[in-house]
XYZ file of C-alpha atoms in Angstrom:
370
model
C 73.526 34.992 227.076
C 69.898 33.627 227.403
C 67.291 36.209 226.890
C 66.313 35.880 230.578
C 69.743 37.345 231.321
C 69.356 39.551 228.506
C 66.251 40.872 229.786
C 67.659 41.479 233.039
C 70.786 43.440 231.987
C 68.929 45.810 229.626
C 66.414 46.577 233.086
C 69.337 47.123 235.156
C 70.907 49.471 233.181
C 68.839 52.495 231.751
C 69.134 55.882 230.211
C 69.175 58.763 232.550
C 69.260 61.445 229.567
C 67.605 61.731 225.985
C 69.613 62.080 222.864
C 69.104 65.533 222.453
C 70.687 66.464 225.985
C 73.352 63.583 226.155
C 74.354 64.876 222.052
C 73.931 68.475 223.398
C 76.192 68.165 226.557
C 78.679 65.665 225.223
C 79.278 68.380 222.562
C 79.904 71.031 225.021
C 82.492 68.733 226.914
C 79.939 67.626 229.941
C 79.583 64.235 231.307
C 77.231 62.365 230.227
C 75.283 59.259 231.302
C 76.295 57.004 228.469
C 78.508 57.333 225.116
C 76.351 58.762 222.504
C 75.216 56.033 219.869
C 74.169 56.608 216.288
C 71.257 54.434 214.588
C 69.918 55.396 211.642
C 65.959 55.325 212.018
C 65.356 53.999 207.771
C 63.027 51.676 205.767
C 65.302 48.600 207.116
C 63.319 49.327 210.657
C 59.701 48.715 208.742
C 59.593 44.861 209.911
C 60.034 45.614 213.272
C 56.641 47.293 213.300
C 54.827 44.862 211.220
C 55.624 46.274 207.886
C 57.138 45.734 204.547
C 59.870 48.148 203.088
C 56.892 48.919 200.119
C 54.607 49.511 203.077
C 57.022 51.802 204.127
C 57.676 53.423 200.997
C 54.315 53.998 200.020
C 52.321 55.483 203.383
C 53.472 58.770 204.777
C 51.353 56.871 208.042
C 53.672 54.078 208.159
C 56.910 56.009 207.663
C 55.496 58.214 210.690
C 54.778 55.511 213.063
C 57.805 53.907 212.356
C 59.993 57.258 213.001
C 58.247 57.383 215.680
C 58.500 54.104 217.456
C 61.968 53.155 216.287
C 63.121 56.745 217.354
C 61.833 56.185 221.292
C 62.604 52.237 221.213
C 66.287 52.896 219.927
C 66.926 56.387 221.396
C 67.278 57.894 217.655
C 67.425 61.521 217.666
C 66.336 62.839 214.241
C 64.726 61.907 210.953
C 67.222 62.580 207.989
C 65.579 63.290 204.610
C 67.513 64.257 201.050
C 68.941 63.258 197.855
C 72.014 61.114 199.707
C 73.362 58.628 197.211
C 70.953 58.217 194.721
C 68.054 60.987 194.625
C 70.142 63.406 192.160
C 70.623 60.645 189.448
C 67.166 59.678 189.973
C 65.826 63.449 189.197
C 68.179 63.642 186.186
C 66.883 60.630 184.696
C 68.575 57.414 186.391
C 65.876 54.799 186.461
C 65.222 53.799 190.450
C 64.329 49.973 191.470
C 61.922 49.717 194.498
C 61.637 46.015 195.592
C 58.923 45.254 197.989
C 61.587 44.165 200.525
C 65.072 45.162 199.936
C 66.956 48.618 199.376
C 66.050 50.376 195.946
C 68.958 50.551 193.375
C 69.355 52.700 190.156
C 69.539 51.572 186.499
C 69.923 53.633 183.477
C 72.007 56.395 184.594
C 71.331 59.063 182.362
C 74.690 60.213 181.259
C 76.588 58.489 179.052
C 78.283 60.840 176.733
C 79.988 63.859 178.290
C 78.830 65.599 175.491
C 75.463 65.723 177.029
C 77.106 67.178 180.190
C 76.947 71.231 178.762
C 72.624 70.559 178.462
C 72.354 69.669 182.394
C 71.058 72.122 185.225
C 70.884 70.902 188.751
C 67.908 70.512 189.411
C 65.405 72.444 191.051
C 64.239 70.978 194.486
C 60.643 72.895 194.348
C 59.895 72.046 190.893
C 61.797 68.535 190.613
C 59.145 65.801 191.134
C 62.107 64.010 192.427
C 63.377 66.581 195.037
C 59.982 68.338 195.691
C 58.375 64.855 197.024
C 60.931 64.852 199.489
C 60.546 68.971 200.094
C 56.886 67.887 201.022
C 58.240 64.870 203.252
C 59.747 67.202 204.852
C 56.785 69.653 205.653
C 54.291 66.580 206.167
C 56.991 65.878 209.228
C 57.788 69.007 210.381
C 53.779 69.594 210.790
C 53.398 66.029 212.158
C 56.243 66.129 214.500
C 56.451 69.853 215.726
C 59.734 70.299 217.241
C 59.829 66.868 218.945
C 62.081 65.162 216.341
C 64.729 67.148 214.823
C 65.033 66.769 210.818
C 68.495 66.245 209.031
C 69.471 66.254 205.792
C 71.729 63.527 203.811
C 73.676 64.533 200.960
C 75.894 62.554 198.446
C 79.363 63.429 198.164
C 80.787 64.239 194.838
C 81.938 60.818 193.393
C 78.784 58.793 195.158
C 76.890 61.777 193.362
C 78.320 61.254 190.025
C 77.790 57.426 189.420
C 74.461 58.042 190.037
C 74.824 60.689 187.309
C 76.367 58.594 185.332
C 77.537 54.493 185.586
C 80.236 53.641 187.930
C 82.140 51.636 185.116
C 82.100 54.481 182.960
C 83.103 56.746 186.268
C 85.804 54.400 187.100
C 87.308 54.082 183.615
C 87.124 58.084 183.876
C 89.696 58.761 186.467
C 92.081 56.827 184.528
C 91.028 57.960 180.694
C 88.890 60.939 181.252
C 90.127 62.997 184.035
C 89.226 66.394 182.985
C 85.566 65.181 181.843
C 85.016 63.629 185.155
C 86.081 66.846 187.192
C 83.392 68.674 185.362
C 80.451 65.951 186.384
C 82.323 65.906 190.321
C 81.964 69.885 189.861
C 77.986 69.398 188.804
C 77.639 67.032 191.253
C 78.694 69.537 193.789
C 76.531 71.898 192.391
C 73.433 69.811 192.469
C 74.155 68.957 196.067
C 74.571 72.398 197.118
C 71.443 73.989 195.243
C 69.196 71.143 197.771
C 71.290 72.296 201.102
C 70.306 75.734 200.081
C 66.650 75.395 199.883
C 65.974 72.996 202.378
C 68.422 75.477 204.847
C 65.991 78.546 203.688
C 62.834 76.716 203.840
C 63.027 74.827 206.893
C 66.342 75.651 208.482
C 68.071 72.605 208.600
C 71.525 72.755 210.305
C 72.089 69.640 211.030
C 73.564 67.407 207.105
C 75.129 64.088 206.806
C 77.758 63.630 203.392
C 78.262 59.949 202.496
C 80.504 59.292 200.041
C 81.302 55.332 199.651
C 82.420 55.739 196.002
C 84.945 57.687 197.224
C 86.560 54.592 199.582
C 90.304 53.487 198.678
C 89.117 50.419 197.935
C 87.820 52.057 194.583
C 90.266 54.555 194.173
C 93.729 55.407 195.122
C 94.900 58.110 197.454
C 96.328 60.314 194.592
C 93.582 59.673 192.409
C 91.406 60.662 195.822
C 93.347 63.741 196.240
C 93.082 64.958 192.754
C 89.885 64.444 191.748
C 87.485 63.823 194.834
C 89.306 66.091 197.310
C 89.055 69.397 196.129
C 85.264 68.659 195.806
C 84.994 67.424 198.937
C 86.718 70.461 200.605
C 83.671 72.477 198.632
C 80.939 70.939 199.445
C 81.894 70.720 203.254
C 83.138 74.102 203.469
C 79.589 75.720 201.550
C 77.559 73.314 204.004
C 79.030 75.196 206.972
C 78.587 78.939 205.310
C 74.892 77.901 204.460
C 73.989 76.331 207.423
C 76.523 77.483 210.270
C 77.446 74.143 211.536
C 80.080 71.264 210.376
C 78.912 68.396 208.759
C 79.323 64.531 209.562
C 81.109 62.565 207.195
C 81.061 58.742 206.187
C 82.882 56.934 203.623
C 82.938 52.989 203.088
C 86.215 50.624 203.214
C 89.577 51.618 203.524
C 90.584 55.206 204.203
C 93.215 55.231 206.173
C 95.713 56.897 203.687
C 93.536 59.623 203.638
C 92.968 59.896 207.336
C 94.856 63.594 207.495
C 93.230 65.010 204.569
C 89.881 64.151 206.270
C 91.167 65.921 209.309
C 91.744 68.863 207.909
C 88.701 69.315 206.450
C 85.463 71.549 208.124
C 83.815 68.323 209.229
C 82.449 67.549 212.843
C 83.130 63.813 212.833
C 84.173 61.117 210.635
C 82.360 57.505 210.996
C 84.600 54.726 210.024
C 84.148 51.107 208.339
C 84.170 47.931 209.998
C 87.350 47.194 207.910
C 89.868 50.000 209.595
C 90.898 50.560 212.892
C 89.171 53.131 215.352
C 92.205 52.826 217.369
C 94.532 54.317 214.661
C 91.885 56.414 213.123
C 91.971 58.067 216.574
C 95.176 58.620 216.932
C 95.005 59.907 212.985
C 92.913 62.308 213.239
C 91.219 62.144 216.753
C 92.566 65.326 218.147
C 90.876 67.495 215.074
C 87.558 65.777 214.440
C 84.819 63.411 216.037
C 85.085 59.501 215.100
C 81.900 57.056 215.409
C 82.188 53.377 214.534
C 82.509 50.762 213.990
C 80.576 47.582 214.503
C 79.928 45.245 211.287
C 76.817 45.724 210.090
C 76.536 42.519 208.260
C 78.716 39.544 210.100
C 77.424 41.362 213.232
C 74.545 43.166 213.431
C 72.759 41.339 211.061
C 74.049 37.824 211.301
C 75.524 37.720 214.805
C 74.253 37.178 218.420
C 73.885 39.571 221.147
C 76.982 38.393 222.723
C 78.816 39.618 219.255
C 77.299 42.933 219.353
C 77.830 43.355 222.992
C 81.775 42.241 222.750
C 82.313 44.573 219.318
C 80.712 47.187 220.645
C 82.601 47.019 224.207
C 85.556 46.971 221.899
C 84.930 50.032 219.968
C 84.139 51.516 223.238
C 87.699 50.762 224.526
C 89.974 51.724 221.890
C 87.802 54.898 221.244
C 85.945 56.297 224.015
C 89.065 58.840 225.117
C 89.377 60.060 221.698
C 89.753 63.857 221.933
C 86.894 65.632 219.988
C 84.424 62.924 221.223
C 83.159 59.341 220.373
C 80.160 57.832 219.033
C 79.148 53.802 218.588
C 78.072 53.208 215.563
C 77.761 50.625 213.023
C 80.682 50.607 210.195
C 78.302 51.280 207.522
C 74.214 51.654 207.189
C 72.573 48.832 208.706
C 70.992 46.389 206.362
C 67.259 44.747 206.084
C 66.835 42.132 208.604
C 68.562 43.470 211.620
C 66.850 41.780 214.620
C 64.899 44.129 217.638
C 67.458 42.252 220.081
C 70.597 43.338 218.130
C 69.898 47.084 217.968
C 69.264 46.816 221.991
C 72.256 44.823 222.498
C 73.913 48.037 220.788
C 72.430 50.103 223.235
C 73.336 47.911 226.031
C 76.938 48.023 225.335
C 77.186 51.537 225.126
C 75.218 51.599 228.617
C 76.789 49.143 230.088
C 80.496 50.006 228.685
C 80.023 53.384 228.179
C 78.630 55.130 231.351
C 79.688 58.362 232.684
C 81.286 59.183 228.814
C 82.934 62.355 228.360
C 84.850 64.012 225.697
C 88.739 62.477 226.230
C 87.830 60.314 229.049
C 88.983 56.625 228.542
C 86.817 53.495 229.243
C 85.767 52.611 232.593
C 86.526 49.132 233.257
C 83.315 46.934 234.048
C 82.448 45.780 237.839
């Protein structure tokens, strides 16, 4: 497709709603003008406006514009701020990387004995420099923003929480050797989660929480080893986020997890978004008639590295096997999108749920192209 035709096609067909009434009514079991799509407005969109991920990083300005722009360009609905993956290790102790232009990374997890384990607390989001920079991200956005872009939270789940307690060979060597030591971190980690949901519920009401847990993906660990340790936890944290907040969760966890498809329907959560790697036709057949699914585009041999004619095929694909799932479908990518991802890929994502997608409804299959 030449970007003349390109052009064309993403004139011709246009939104008729915004996210918060297509999410709102597609919920309810409405028609809607167009499958819901999730992107992720991060610091991987800073170089579509001109600026570098440090840029980003460093100017509360730049972070705002960026929301901002990215959020109306791409139809985002919502700017998600918390500890996720990495922010609990980091206000523990973990040392965090920040390269000028690439994703940070942690070093120097702070627990390496479990010894050390009985001196932790969670710590305190309004006195953690860690957590309380990102309590005051929050207010800078809520007085910036007003009401016009809903805030989220992102929280860890309880193994993706722990190895940034403590280092994932350790961790991993754990479940096999040290069982009972790791339940007590996965407990903690829990905890730690929790004690942020709480405050940032209280202080600023936040309903809406995403859990990512990739450490938790059957390609690390098997399904017993998932059920025994991670599970339990899991069941926690998701059922305290709905008692503190009122509302169910989304949940995402990297590579396979198809084994533990049924455990993840039976858990409190609104919707499950799947890798690249698995099917979303047997995922909704799985689990589709309990829970949401959203998926499940590559993000890397696709979205970053392919054409528009590769996003518009996988995502007309997705659309297909998924868009009659029972409790509702979203397109997605499989996994966060990296650095790099080009302006013409994230509207070619739009255009296939437009153009693929129209007239979506909860249960409703795809409607064959003219």
């Amino acid at each position: 497709m030449n970007q003349e035709t390109f052009q064309k096609e993403l004139t011709q067909y246009k939104d008729q709603m915004t996210a918060a009434e297509r999410n709102r009514d597609y919920a309810a079991g409405k028609e809607v003008d167009r499958i819901p799509v999730s992107i992720s407005v991060r610091e991987n969109m800073a170089s579509l406006y001109g600026y570098t991920i440090g840029e980003y990083r460093r100017k509360f300005a730049v972070r705002a514009l960026v929301y901002e722009q990215a959020s109306r360009e791409f139809d985002c609905s919502g700017i998600a701020i918390g500890p996720n993956l990495k922010k609990i290790g980091e206000a523990l102790g973990a040392k965090a990387v920040y390269p000028e232009n690439d994703v940070d990374y942690l070093l120097q997890q702070p627990l390496i004995h479990y010894n050390d384990l009985v001196a932790y607390q969670p710590p305190q989001p309004e006195t953690n420099p860690v957590l309380k920079e990102m309590l005051m991200e929050m207010a800078r956005y809520k007085t910036y923003f007003g009401d016009d872009f809903p805030i989220k939270t992102e929280i860890g789940g309880p193994m993706s929480t722990a190895i940034s307690i403590r280092p994932v060979d350790l961790v991993m060597e754990d479940c096999r050797k040290r069982p009972q030591d790791l339940q007590k971190l996965l407990d903690f980690s829990v905890e730690c989660q929790l004690l942020w949901l709480q405050t940032v519920h209280h202080k600023f009401g936040i309903t809406s929480v995403n859990i990512a847990d990739p450490a938790a993906s059957l390609t690390l660990l098997g399904p017993t080893t998932f059920r025994k340790l991670v599970l339990p936890r899991l069941r926690l944290l998701v059922r305290r986020t709905v008692e503190i907040t009122g509302k169910r969760p989304s949940l995402h966890i990297c590579g396979k997890t198809a084994a533990i498809w049924p455990d993840l329907a039976d858990l409190e959560i609104a919707s499950f978004r799947v890798d690249n790697c698995e099917s979303l036709a047997l995922l909704k057949q799985a689990a589709g008639s309990k829970i949401g699914i959203s998926g499940n585009i590559p993000p890397v041999d696709v979205m970053l590295l392919g054409s528009v004619e590769q996003v518009l095929y996988n995502g007309r694909q997705c659309i297909e096997e998924a868009a009659d799932s029972p409790n509702g479908f979203s397109l997605a990518a499989g996994c966060q999108l990296p650095p790099g991802v080009s302006r013409e890929n994230l509207h070619a994502m739009l255009l296939a749920a437009r153009k693929y997608g129209r007239h979506a409804k909860k249960g409703r299959a795809y409607i064959p192209f003219d």
